[in-house]
Coordinates of C-alpha atoms in Angstrom, one line a residue:
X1 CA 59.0 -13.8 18.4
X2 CA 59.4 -11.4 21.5
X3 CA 56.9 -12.3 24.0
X4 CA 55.9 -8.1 23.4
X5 CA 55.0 -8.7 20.2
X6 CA 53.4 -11.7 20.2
X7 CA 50.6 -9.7 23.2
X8 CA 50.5 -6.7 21.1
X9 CA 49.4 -8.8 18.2
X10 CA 46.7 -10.6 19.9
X11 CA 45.5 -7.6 21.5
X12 CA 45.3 -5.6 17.9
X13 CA 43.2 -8.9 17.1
X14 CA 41.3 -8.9 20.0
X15 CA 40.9 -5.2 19.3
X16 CA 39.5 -5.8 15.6
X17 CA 37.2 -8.5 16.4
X18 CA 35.8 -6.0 18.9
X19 CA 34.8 -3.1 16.9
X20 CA 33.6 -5.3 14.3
X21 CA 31.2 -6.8 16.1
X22 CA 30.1 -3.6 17.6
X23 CA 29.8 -2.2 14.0
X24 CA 27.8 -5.4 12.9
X25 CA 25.1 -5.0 16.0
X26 CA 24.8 -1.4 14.8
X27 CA 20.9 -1.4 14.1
X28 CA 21.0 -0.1 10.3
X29 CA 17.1 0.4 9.6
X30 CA 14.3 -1.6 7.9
X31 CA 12.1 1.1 6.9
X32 CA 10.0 -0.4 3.9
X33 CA 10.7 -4.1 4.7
X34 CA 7.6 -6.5 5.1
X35 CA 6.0 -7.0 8.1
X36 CA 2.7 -8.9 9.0
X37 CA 0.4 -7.4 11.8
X38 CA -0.6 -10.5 13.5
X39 CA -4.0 -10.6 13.1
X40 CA -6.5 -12.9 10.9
X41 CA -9.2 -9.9 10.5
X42 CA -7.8 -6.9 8.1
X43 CA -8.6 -3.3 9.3
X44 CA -11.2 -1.3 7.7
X45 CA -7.9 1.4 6.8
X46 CA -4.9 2.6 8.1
X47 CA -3.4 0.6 11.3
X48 CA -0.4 0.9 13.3
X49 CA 1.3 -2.3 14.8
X50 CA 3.3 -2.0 17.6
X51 CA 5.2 -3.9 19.0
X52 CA 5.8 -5.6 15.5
X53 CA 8.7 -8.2 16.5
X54 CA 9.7 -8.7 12.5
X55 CA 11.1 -4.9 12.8
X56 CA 13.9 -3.6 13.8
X57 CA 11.9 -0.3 15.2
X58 CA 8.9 -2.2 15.8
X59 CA 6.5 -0.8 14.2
X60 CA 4.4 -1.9 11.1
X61 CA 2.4 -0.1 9.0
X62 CA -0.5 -0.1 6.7
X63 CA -0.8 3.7 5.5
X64 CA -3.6 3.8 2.8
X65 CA -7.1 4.5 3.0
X66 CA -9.0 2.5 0.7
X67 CA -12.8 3.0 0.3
X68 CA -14.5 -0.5 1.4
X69 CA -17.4 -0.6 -1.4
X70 CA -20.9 -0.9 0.3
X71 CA -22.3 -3.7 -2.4
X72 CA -23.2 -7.2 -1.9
X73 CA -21.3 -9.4 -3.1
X74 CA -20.5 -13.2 -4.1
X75 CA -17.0 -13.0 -4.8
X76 CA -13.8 -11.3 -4.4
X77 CA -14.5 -10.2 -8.1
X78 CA -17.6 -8.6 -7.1
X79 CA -16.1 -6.1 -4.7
X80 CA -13.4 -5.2 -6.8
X81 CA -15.5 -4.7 -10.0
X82 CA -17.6 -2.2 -8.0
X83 CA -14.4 -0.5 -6.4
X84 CA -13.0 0.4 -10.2
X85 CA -11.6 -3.0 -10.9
X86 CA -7.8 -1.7 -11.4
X87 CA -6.3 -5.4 -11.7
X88 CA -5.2 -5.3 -8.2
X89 CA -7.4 -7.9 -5.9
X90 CA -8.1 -4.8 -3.3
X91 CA -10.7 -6.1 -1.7
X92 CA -13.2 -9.6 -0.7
X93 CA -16.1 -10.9 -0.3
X94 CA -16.8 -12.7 3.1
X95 CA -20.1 -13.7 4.2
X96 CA -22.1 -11.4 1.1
X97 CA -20.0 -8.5 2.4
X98 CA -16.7 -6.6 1.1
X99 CA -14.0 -5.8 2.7
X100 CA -9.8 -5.1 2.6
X101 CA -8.3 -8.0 1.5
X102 CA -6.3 -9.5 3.9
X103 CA -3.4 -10.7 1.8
X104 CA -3.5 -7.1 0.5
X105 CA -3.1 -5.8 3.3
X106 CA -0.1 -7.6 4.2
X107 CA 1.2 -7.1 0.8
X108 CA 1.6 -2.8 1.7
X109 CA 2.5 -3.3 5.0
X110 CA 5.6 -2.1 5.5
X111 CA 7.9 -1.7 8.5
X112 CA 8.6 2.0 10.0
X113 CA 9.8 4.1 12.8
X114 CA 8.8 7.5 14.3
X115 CA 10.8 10.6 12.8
X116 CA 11.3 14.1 12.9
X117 CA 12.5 14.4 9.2
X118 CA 12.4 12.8 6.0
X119 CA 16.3 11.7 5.9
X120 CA 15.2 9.6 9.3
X121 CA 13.4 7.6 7.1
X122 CA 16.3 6.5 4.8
X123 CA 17.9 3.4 5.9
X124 CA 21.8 3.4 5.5
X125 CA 24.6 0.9 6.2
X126 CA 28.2 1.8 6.9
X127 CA 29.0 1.1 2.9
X128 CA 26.2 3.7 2.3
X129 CA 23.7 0.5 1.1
X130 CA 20.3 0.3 1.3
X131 CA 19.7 -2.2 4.1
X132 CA 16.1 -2.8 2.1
X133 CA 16.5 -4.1 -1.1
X134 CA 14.2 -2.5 -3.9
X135 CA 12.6 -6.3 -4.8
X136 CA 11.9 -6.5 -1.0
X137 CA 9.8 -3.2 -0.5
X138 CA 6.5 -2.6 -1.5
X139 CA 6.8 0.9 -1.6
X140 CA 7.3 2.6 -5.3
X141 CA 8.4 6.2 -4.4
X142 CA 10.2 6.2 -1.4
X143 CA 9.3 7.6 2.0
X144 CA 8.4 10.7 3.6
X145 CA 7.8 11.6 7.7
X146 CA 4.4 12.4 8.2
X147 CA 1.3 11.5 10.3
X148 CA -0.4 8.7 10.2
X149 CA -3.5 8.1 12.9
X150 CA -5.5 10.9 15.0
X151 CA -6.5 8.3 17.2
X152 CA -4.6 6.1 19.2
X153 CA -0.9 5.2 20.9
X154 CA 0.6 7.3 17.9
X155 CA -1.8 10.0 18.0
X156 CA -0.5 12.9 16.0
X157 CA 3.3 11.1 15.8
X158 CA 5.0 11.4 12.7
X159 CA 6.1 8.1 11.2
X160 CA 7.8 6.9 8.1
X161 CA 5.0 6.5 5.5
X162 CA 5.4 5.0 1.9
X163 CA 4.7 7.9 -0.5
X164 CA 2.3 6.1 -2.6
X165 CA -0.3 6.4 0.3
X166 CA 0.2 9.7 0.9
X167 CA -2.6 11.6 -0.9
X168 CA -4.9 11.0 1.7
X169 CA -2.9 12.2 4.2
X170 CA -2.0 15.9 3.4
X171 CA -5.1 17.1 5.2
X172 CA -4.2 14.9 8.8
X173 CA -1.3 16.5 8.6
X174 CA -2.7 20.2 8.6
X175 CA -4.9 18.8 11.8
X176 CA -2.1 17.9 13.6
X177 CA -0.1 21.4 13.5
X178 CA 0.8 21.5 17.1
X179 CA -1.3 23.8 19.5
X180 CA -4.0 24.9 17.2
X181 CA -4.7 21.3 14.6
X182 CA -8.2 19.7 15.7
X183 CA -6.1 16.3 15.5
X184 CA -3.4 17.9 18.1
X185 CA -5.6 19.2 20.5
X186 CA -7.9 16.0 20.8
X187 CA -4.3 13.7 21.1
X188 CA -3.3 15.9 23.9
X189 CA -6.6 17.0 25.8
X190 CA -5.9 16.6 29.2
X191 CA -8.7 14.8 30.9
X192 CA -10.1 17.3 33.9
X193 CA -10.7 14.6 36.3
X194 CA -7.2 13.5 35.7
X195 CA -5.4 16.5 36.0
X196 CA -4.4 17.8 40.0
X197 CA -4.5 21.5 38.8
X198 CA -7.6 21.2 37.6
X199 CA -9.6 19.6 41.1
X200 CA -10.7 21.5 43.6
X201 CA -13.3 23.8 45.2
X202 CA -14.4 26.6 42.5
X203 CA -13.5 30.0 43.1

């Protein structure tokens, strides 16, 4: 074989082992994949985790808002009689007290990443497959981009939230209209000893 050939061909190969290693490292999205928070102590509702290292955006979330029943208690069974008893173990006792289950916790959490619309939330390969397997998500009805928190590093951010906890979040979502939501104009007060134009000697 012509010495011209034979570098063309290892070049095409070079060439095609290239790009499909570029096209594997693509990130494709984990939105809805399990993640765990890190912590041994479960929140009294919604958190945030970031950085969450078992994502591929980072970020973990826990989107519901579950009423903690205020009952004493000697078991789990207790706590979750009180709260409805709806066959899920929501909630458990520790030290005569109730509280979010931990394990439950975990179960919802899902992974996420900040948005703009609700196609950022869809995670897509280059075969157009989900990258997150129904069996692997927690999350029943898909996902929408919404807020999450008032409070905190993602403060009036929209994030990929699971549907399924979305009822309770319709009304943080009016708060956080931009320049006139309660929610929006606490996230982005501007401290007055922290801000130049604002020091100085009074008129």
């Amino acid at each position: 074989m012509p010495s011209s050939r034979i570098q063309s061909t290892l070049f095409a190969a070079a060439f095609l082992l290239t790009g499909g290693l570029l096209l594997t490292a693509c990130p494709q999205g984990d939105v809805g994949a399990p993640c765990n928070h890190g912590s041994v102590e479960p929140p009294s509702s919604k958190l945030v985790t970031f950085p969450a290292l078992s994502c591929s955006d980072l970020l973990c979330v826990y989107g519901e808002e579950q009423t903690v029943p205020e009952a004493a208690c000697e078991n789990d069974l207790d706590c979750n009689n009180v709260a409805g008893g709806n066959g899920e173990n929501i909630f458990e006792c520790e030290l005569g007290s109730c509280r979010l289950s931990l394990q439950y916790v975990l179960e919802r959490s899902m992974c996420s990443k900040t948005c703009v619309t609700d196609e950022d939330c869809n995670n897509s390969t280059i075969s157009n497959r989900p990258t997150v397997d129904p069996e692997e998500t927690a999350c029943a009805t898909g996902f929408k981009c919404t807020v999450l928190q008032r409070l905190g590093q993602f403060c009036c951010d929209k994030l990929c939230v699971c549907r399924d906890d979305l009822p309770a979040l319709d009304e943080l979502e009016m708060d956080c209209t931009p320049n006139i939501g309660d929610a929006w104009l606490e996230c982005n007060s501007t401290d007055p000893a922290m801000d130049p134009s604002m020091t100085g000697a009074a008129p």
